[in-house]
PDB file of C-alpha atoms and ligand atoms in Angstrom:
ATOM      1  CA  UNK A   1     -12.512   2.807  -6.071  1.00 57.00           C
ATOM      2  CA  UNK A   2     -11.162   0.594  -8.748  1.00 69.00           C
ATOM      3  CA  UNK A   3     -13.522  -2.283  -9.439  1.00 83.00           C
ATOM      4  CA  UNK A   4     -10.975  -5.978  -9.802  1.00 92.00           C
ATOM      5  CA  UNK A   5     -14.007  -8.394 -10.155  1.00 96.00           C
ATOM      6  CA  UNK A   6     -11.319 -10.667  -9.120  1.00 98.00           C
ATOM      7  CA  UNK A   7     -12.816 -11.960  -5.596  1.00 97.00           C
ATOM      8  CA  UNK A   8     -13.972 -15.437  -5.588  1.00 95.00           C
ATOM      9  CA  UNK A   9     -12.236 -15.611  -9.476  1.00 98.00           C
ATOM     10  CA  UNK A  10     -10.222 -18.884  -9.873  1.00 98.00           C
ATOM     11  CA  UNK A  11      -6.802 -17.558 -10.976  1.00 98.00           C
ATOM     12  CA  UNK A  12      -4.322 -20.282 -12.139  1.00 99.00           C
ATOM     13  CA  UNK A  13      -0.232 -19.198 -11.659  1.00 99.00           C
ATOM     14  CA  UNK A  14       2.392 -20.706 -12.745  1.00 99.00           C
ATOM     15  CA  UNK A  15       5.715 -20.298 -11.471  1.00 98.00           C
ATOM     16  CA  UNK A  16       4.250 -19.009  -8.047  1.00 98.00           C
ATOM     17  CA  UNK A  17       6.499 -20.159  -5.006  1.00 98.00           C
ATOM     18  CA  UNK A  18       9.253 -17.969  -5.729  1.00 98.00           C
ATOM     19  CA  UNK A  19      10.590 -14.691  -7.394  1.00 98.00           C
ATOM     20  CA  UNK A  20       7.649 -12.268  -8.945  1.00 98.00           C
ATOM     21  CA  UNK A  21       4.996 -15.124  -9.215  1.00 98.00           C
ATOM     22  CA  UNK A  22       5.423 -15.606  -5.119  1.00 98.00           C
ATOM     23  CA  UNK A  23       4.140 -11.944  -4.826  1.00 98.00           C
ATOM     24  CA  UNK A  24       1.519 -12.266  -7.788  1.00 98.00           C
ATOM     25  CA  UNK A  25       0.082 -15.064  -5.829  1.00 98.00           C
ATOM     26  CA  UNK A  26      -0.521 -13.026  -2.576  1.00 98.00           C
ATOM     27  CA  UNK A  27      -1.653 -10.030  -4.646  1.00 98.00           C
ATOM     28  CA  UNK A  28      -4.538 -12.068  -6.229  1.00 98.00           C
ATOM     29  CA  UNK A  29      -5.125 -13.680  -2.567  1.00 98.00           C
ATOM     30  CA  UNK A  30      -5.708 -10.230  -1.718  1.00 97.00           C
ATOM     31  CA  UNK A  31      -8.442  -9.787  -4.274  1.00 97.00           C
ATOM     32  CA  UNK A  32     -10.388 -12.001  -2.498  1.00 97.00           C
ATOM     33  CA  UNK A  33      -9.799 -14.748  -5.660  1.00 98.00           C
ATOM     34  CA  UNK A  34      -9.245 -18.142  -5.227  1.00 98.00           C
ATOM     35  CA  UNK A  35      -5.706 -19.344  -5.985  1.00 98.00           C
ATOM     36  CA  UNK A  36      -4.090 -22.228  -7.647  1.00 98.00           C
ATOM     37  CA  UNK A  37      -0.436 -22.004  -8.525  1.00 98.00           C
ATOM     38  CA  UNK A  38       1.916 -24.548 -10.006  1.00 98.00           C
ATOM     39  CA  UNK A  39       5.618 -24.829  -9.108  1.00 98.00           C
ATOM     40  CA  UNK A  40       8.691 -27.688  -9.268  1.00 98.00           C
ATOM     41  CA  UNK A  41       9.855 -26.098  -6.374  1.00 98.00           C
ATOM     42  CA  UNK A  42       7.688 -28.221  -3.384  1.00 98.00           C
ATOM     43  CA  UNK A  43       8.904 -26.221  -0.715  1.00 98.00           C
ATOM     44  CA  UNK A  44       9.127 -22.856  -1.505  1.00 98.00           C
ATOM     45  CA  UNK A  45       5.451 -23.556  -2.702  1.00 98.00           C
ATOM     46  CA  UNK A  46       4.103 -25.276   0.445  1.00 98.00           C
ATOM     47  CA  UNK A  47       5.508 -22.447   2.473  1.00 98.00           C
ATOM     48  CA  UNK A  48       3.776 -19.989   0.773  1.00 98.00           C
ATOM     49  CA  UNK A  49       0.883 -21.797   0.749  1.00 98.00           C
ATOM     50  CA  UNK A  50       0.253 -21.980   3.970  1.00 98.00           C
ATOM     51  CA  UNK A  51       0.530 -18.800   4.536  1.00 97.00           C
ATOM     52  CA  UNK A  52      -1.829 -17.662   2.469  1.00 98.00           C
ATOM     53  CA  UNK A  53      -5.039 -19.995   3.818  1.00 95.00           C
ATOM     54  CA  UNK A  54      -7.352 -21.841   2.464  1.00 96.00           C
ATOM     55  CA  UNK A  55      -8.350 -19.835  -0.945  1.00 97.00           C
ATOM     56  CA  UNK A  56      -4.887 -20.197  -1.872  1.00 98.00           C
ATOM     57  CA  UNK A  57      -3.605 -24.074  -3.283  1.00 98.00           C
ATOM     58  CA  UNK A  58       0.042 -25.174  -4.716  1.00 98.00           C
ATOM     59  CA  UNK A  59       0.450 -27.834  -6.794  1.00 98.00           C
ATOM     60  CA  UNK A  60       4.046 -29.454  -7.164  1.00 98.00           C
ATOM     61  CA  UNK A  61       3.907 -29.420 -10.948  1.00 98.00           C
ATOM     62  CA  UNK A  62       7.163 -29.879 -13.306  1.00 98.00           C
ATOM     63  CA  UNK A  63       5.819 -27.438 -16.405  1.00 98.00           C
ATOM     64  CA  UNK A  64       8.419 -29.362 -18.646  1.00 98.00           C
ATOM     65  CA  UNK A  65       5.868 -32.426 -18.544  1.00 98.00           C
ATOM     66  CA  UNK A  66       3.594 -31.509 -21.324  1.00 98.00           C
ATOM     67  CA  UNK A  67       0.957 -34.730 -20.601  1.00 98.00           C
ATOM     68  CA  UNK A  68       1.291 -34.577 -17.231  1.00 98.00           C
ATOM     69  CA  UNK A  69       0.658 -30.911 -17.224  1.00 98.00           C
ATOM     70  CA  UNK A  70      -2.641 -30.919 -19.010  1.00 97.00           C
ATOM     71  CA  UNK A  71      -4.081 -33.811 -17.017  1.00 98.00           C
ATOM     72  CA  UNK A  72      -3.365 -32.187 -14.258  1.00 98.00           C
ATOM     73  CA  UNK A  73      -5.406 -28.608 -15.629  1.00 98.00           C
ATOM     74  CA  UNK A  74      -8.476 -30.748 -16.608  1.00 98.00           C
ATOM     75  CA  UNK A  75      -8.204 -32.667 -12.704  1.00 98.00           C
ATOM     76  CA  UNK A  76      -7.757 -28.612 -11.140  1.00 98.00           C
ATOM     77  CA  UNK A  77     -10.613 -27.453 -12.943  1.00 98.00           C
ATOM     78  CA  UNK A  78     -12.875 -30.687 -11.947  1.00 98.00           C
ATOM     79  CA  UNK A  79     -11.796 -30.065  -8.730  1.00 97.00           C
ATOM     80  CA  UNK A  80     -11.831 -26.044  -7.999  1.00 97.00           C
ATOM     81  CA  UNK A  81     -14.450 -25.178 -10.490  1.00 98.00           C
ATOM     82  CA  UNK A  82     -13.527 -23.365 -14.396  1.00 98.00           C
ATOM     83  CA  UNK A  83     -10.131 -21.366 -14.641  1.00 98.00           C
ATOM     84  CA  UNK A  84     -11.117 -17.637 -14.746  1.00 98.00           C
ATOM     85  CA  UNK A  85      -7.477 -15.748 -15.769  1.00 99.00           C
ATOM     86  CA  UNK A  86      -4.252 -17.723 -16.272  1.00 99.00           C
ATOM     87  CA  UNK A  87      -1.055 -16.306 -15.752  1.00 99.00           C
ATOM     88  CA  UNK A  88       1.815 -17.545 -17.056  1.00 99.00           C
ATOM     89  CA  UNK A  89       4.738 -17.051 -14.790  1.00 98.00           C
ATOM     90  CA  UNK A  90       7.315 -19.467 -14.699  1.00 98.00           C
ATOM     91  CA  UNK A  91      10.516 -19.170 -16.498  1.00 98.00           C
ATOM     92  CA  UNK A  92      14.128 -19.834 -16.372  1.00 97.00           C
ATOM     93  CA  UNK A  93      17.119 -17.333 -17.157  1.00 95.00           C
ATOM     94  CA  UNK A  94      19.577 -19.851 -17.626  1.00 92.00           C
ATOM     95  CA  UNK A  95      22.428 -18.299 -19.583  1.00 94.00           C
ATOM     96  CA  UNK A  96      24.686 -20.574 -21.995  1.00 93.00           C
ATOM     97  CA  UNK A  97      27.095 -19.780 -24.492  1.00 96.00           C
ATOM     98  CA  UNK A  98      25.745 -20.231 -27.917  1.00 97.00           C
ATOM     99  CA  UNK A  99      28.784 -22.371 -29.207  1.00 98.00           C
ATOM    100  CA  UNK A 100      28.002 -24.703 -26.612  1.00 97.00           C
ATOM    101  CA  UNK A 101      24.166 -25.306 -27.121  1.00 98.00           C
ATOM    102  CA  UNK A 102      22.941 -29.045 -27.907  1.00 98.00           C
ATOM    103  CA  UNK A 103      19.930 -30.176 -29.762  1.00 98.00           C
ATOM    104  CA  UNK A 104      19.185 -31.506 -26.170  1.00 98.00           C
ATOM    105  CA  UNK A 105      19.746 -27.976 -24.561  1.00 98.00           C
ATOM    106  CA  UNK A 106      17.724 -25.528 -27.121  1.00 98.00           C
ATOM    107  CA  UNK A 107      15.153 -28.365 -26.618  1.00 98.00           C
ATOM    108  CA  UNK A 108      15.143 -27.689 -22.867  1.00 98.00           C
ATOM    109  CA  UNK A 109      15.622 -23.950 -22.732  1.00 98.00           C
ATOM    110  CA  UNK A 110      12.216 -23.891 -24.948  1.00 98.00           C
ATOM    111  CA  UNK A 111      10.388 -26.286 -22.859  1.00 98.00           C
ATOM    112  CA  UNK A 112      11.221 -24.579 -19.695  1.00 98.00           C
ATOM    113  CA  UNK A 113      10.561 -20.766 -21.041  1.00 98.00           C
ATOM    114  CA  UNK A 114       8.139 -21.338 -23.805  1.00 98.00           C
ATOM    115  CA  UNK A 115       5.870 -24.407 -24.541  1.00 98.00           C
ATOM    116  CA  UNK A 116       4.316 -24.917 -21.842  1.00 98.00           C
ATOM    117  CA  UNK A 117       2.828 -21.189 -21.472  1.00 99.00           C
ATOM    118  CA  UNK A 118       1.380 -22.490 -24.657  1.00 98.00           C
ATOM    119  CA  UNK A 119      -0.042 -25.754 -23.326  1.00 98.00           C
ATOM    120  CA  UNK A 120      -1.144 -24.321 -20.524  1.00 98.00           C
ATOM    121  CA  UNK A 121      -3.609 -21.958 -22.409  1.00 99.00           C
ATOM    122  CA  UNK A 122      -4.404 -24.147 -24.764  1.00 98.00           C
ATOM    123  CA  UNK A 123      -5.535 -26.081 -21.863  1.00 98.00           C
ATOM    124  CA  UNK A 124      -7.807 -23.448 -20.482  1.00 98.00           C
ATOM    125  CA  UNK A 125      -9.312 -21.774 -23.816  1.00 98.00           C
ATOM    126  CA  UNK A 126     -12.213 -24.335 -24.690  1.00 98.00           C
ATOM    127  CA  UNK A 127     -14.043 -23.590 -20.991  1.00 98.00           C
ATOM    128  CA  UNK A 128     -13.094 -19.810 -21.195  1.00 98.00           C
ATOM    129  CA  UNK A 129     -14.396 -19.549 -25.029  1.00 98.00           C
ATOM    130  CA  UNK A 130     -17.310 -20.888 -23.916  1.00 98.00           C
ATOM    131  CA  UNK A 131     -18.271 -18.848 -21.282  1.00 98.00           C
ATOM    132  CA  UNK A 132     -17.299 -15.899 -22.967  1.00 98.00           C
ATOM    133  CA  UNK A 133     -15.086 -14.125 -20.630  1.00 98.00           C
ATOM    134  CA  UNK A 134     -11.254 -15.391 -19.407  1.00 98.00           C
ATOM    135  CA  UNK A 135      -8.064 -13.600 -18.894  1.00 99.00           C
ATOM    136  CA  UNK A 136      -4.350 -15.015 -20.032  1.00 99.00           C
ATOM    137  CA  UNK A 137      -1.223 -12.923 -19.016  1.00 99.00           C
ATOM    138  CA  UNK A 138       1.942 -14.200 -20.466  1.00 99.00           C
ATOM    139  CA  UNK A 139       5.420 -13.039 -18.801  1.00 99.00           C
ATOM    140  CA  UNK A 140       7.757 -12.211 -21.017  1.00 98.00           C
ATOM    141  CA  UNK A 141      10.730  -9.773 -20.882  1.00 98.00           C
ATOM    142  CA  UNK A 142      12.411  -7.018 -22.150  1.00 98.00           C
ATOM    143  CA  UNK A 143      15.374  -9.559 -22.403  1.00 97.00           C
ATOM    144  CA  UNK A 144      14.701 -10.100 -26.238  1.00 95.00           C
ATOM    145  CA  UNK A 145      13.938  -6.880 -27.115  1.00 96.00           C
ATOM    146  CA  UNK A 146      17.395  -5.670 -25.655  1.00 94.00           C
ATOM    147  CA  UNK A 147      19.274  -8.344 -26.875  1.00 93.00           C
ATOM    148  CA  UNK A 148      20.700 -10.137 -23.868  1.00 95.00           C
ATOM    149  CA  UNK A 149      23.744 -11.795 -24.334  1.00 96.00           C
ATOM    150  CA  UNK A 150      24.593 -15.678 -23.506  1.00 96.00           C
ATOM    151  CA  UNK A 151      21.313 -16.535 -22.993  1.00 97.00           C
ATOM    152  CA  UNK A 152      20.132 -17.232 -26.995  1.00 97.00           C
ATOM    153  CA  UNK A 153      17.677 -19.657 -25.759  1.00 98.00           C
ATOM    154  CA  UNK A 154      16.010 -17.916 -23.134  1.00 98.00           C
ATOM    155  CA  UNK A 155      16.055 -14.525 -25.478  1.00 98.00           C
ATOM    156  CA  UNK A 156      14.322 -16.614 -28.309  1.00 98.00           C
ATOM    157  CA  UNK A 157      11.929 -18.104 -25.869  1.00 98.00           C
ATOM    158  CA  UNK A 158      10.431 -14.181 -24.974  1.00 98.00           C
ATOM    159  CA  UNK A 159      10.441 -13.083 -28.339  1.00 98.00           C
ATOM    160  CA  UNK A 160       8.254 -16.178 -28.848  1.00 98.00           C
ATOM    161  CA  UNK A 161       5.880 -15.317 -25.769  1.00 98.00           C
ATOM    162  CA  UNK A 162       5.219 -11.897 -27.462  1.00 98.00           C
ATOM    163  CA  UNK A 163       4.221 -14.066 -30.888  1.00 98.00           C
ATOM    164  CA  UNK A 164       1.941 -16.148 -29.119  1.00 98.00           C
ATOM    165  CA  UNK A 165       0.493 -13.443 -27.503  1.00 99.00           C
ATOM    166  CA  UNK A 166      -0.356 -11.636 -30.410  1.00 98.00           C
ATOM    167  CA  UNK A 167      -1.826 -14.759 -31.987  1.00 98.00           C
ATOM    168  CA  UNK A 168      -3.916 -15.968 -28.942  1.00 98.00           C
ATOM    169  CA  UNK A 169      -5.630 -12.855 -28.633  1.00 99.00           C
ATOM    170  CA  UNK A 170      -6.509 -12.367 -32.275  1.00 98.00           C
ATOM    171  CA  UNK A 171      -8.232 -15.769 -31.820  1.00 98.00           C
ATOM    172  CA  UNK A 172      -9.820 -16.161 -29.054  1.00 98.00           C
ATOM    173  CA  UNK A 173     -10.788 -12.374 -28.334  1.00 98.00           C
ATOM    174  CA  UNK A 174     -14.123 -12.977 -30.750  1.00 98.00           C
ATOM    175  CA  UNK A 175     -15.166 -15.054 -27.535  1.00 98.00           C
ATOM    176  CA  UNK A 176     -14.413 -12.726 -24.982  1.00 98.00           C
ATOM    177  CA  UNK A 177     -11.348 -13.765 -23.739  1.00 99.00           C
ATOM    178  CA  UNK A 178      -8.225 -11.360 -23.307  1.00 99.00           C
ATOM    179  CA  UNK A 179      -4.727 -12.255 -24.105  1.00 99.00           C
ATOM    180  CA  UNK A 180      -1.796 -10.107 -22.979  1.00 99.00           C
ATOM    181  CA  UNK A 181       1.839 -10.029 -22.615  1.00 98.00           C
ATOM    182  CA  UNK A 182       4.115  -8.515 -19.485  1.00 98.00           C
ATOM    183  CA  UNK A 183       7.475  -7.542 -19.518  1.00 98.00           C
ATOM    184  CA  UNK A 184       9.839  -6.986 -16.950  1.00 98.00           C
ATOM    185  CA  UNK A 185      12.447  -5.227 -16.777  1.00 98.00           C
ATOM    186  CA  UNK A 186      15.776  -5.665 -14.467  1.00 97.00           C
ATOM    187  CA  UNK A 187      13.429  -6.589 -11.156  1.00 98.00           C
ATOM    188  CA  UNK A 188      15.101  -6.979  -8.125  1.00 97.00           C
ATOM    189  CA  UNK A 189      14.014 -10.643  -6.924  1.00 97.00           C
ATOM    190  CA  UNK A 190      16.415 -12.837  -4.457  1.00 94.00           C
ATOM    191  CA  UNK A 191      17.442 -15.087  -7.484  1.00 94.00           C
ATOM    192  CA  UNK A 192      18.652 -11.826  -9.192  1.00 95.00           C
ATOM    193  CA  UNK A 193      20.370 -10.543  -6.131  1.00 96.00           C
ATOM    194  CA  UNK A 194      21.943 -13.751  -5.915  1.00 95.00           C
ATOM    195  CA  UNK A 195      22.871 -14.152  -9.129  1.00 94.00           C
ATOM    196  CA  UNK A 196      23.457 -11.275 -11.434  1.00 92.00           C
ATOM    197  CA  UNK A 197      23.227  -8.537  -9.253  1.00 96.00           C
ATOM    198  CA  UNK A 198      26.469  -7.005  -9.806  1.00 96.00           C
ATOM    199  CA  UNK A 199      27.608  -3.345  -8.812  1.00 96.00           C
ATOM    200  CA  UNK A 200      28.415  -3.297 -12.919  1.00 96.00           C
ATOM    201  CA  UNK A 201      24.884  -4.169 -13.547  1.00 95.00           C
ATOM    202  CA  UNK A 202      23.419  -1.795 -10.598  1.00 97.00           C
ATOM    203  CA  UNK A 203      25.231   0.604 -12.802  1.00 97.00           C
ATOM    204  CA  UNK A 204      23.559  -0.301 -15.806  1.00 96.00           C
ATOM    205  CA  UNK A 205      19.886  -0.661 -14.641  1.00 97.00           C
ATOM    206  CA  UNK A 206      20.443   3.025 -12.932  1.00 97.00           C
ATOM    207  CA  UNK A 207      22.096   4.794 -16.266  1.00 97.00           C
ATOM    208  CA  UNK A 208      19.510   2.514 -18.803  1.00 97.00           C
ATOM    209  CA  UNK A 209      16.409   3.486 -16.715  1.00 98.00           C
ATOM    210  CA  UNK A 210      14.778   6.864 -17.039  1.00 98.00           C
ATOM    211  CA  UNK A 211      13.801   6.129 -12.921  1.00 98.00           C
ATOM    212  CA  UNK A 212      16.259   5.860 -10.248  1.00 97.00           C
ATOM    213  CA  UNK A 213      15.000   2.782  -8.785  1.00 97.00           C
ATOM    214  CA  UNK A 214      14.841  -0.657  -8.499  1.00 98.00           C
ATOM    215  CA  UNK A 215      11.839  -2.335  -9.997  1.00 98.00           C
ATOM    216  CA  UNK A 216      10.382  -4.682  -7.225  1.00 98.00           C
ATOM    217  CA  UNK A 217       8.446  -7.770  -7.471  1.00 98.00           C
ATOM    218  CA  UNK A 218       5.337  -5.104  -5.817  1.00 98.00           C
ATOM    219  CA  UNK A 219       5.514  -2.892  -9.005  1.00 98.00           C
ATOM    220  CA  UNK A 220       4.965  -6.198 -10.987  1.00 98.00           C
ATOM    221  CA  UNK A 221       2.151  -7.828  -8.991  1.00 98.00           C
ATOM    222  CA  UNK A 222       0.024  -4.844  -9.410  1.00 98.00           C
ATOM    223  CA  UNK A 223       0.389  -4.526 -13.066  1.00 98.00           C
ATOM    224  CA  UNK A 224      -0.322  -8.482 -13.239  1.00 98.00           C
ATOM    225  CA  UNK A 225      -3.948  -7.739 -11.561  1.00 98.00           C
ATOM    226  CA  UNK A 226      -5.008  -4.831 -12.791  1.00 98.00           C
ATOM    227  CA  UNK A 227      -4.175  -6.642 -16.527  1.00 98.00           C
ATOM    228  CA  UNK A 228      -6.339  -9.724 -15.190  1.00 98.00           C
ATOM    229  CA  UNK A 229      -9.314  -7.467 -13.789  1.00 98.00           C
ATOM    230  CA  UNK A 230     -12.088  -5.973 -15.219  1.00 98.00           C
ATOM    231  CA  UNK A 231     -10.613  -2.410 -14.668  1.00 97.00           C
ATOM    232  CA  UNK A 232      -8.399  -3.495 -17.488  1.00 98.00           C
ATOM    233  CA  UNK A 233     -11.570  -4.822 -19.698  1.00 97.00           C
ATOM    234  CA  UNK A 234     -10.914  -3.347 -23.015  1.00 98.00           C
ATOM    235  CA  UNK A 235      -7.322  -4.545 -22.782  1.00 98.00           C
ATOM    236  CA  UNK A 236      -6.310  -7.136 -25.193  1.00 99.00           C
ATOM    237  CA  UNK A 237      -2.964  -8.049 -27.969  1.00 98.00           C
ATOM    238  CA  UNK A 238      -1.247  -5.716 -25.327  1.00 98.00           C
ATOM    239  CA  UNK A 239       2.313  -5.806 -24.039  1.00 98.00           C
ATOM    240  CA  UNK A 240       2.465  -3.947 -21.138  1.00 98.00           C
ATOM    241  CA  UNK A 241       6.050  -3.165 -20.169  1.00 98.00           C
ATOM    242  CA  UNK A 242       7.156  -2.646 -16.092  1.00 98.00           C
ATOM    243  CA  UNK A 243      10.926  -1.817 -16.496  1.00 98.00           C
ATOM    244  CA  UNK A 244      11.415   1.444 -15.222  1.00 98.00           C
ATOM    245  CA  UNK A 245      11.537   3.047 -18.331  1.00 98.00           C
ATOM    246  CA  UNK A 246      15.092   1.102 -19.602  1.00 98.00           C
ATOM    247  CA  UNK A 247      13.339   0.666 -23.187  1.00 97.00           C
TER     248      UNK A 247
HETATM  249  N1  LIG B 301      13.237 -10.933 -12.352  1.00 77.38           N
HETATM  250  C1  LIG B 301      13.493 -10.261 -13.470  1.00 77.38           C
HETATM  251  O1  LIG B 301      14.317  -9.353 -13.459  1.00 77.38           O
HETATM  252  C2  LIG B 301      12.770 -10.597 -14.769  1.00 77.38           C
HETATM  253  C3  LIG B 301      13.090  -9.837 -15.883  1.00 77.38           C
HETATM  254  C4  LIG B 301      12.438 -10.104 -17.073  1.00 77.38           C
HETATM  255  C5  LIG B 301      11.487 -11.099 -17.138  1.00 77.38           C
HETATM  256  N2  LIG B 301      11.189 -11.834 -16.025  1.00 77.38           N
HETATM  257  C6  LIG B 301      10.170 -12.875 -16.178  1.00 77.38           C
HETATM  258  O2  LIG B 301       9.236 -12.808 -15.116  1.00 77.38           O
HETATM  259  C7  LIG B 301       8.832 -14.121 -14.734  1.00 77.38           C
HETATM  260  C8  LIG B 301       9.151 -14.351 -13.282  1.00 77.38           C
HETATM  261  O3  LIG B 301      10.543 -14.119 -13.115  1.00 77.38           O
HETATM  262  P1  LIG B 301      11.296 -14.344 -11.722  1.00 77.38           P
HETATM  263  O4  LIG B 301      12.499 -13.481 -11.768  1.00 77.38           O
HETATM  264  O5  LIG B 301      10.374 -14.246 -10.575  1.00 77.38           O
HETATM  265  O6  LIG B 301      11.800 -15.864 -11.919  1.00 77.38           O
HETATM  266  P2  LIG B 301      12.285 -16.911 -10.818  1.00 77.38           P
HETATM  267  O7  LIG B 301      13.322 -17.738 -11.478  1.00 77.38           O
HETATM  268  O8  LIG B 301      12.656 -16.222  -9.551  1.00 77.38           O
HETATM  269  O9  LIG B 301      10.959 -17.775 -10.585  1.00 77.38           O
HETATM  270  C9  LIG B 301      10.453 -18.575 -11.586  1.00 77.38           C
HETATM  271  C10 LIG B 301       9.617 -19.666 -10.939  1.00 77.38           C
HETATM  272  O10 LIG B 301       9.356 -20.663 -11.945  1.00 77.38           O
HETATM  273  C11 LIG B 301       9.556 -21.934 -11.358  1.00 77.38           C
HETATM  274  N3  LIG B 301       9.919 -22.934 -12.352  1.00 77.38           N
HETATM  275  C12 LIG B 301      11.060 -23.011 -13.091  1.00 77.38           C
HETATM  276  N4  LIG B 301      11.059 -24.118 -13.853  1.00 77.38           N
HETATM  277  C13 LIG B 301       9.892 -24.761 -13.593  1.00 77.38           C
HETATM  278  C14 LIG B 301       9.311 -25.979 -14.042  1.00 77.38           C
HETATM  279  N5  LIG B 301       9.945 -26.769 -14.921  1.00 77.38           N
HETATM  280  N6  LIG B 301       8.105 -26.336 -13.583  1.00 77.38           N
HETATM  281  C15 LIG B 301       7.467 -25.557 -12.663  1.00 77.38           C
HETATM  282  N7  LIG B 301       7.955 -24.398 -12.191  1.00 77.38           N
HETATM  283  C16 LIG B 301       9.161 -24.014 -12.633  1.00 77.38           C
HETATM  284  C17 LIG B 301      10.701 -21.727 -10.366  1.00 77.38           C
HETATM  285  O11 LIG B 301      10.762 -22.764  -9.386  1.00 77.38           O
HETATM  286  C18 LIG B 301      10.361 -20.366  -9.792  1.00 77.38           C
HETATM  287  O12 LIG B 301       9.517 -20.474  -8.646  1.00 77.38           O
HETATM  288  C19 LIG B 301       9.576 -15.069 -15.673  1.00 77.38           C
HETATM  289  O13 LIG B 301       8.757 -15.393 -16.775  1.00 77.38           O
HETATM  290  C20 LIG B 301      10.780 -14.265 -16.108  1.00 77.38           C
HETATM  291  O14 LIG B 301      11.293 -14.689 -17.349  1.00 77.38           O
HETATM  292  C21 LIG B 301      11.826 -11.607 -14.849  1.00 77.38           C
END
């Protein structure tokens, strides 16, 4: 049997009450790892939450808050003990016309899809470089890498993930710790359903992918642990990508 090493692990989400970090959540529950997720949304969080029992926590957290953010990683790890494997979830495909982007708006976009992922590791590397072993998983997507249209912040924000990535590994892998990079594809979350799911792009996902089938939040949990555990041990300045074969 595949060996996780993930029960009684402190695994910090972000972006966990709703979409694919909702189901990464109860996949690392079911490892038997203590949970702490982050989310703005309070009651999509709490929900989960309490269905998940006592190993799991939520913390109403607005990423965007860079100060706010860190205190409140130093207070989680005071509290709950070291952070074993981040994963950085959250995200937001807003899409915007790039004739009408602001200073104000490409400043947002980043914040929401980008800096803090940064922050948030930064946060955790000192305790996981010093006891020589952590995980970080960064979500990006295949977004940038296909070009998406209307959506030039959110697009520049992924490519950026994959940067960071590649330069978070490189220096903190001397200690031990693992940096990686997940992208998915077209996955077929209730936000997407809602609203970009159109028969057009059913089309497209079916005729782009070399399967015939949607890519649910499932297939993406299970990539997200095995890339955390030690199964996946030698695993490091990867991206990893879970779109169905569209790329
Ligand atoms: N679903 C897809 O098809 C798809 C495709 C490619 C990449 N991705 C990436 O996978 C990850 C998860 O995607 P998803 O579809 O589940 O997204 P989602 O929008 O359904 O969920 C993202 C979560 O982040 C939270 N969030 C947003 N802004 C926040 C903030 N300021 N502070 C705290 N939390 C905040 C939201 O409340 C939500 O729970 C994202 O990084 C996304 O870019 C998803």
């Amino acid at each position: 049997m595949l060996e996780t090493g993930l029960k009684a692990k402190h695994i910090l989400i972000t972006g966990g009450a709703t979409g694919i970090g909702r189901t990464v959540v109860t996949a690392f529950a079911a490892q038997g790892a203590r949970v702490s997720f982050f989310d703005v949304n309070g009651a999509a969080g709490r929900d989960l939450a309490d269905g998940l029992g006592s190993a799991v926590t939520f913390h109403e957290v607005d990423l965007t808050r860079t100060e706010a953010l860190r205190e409140r990683i130093m207070a989680l790890a005071d509290e709950a003990g070291d952070i074993d494997v981040l994963v950085n979830g959250a995200a937001n495909d807003m899409r915007h016309k790039t004739n009408e982007v602001t200073p104000e708006s490409w400043r947002d976009t980043l914040s929401v899809n980008l800096d803090h992922q940064f922050f948030c590791a930064q946060a955790v590397l000192p305790t996981m470089r010093r006891n020589r072993s952590g995980v970080i998983l960064n979500f990006g997507s295949i977004a940038w890498r296909e070009g998406l249209a209307d959506a030039v912040g959110y697009v520049t924000a992924k490519a950026g993930i994959e940067g960071l990535t590649h330069a978070l590994a490189r220096e903190a892998g001397p200690d031990g710790v693992r940096v990686n990079c997940l992208l998915p594809g077209f996955v077929r979350t209730e936000r997407q359903v809602e609203k970009w799911l159109t028969p057009e792009l059913q089309d497209e996902v079916m005729s782009r992918q070399c399967l015939r089938r949607f890519t649910e939040p499932e297939d993406v949990a299970g990539v997200a642990v095995f890339l955390c555990s030690d199964a996946a041990r030698a695993i490091t300045n990867q991206t990893v990508l879970v779109d169905g074969g569209w790329l």
